[in-house]
Coordinates of C-alpha atoms in Angstrom, one line a residue:
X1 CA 44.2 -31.3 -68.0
X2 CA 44.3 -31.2 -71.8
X3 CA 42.4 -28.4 -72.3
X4 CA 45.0 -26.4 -69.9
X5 CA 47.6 -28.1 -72.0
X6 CA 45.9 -26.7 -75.8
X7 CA 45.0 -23.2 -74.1
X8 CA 49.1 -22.6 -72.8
X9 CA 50.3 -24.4 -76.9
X10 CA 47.7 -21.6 -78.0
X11 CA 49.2 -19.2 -76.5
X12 CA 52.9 -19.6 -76.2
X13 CA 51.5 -20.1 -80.3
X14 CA 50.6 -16.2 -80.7
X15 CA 54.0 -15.1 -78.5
X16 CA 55.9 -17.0 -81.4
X17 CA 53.9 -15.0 -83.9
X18 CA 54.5 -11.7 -82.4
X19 CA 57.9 -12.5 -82.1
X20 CA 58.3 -13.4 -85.9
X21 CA 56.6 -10.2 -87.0
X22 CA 58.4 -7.8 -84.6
X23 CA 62.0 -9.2 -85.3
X24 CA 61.9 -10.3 -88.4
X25 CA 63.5 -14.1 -87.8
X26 CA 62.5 -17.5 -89.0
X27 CA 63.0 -18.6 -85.6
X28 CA 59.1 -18.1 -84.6
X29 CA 58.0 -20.1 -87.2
X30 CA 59.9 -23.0 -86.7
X31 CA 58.7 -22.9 -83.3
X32 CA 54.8 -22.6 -84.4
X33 CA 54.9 -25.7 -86.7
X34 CA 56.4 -27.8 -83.5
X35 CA 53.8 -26.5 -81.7
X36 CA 51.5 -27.7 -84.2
X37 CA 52.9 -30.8 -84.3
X38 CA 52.8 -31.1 -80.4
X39 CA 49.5 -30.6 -80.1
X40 CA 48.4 -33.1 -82.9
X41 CA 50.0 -35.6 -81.2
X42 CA 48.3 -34.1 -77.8
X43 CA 45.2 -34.9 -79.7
X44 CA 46.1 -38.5 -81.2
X45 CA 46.8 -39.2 -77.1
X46 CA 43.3 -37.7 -76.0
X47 CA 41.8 -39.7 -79.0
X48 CA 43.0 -43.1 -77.9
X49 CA 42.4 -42.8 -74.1
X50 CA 38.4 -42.0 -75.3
X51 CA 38.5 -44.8 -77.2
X52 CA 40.0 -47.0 -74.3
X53 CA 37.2 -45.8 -72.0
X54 CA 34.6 -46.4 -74.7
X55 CA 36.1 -50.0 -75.5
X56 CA 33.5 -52.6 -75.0
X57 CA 34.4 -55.1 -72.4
X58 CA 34.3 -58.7 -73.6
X59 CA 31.5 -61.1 -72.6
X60 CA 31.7 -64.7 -71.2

């Protein structure tokens, strides 16, 4: 499911590109550094549920 998440960032990330070149507007950009932001945090989350599953379990 996070994969499908980074591909659809990745590419709504080149339509804001596009967008920036063919009009001429700031508005793109803005746009592409959220979704940079989105998916590092999309990372930190996939990060820490790897490290949950990986967590040894305490012995009695």
């Amino acid at each position: 499911m996070l994969i499908g998440l980074e591909i659809m960032i990745n590419a709504s990330r080149a339509g804001l590109c596009g967008r920036r070149k063919l009009l001429g507007q700031t508005d793109g950009q803005v746009m592409y550094i959220l979704a940079i932001s989105l998916a590092a945090a999309e990372a930190s989350i996939g990060l820490a549920l790897l490290l949950q599953l990986h967590r040894p379990s305490p012995r009695t």
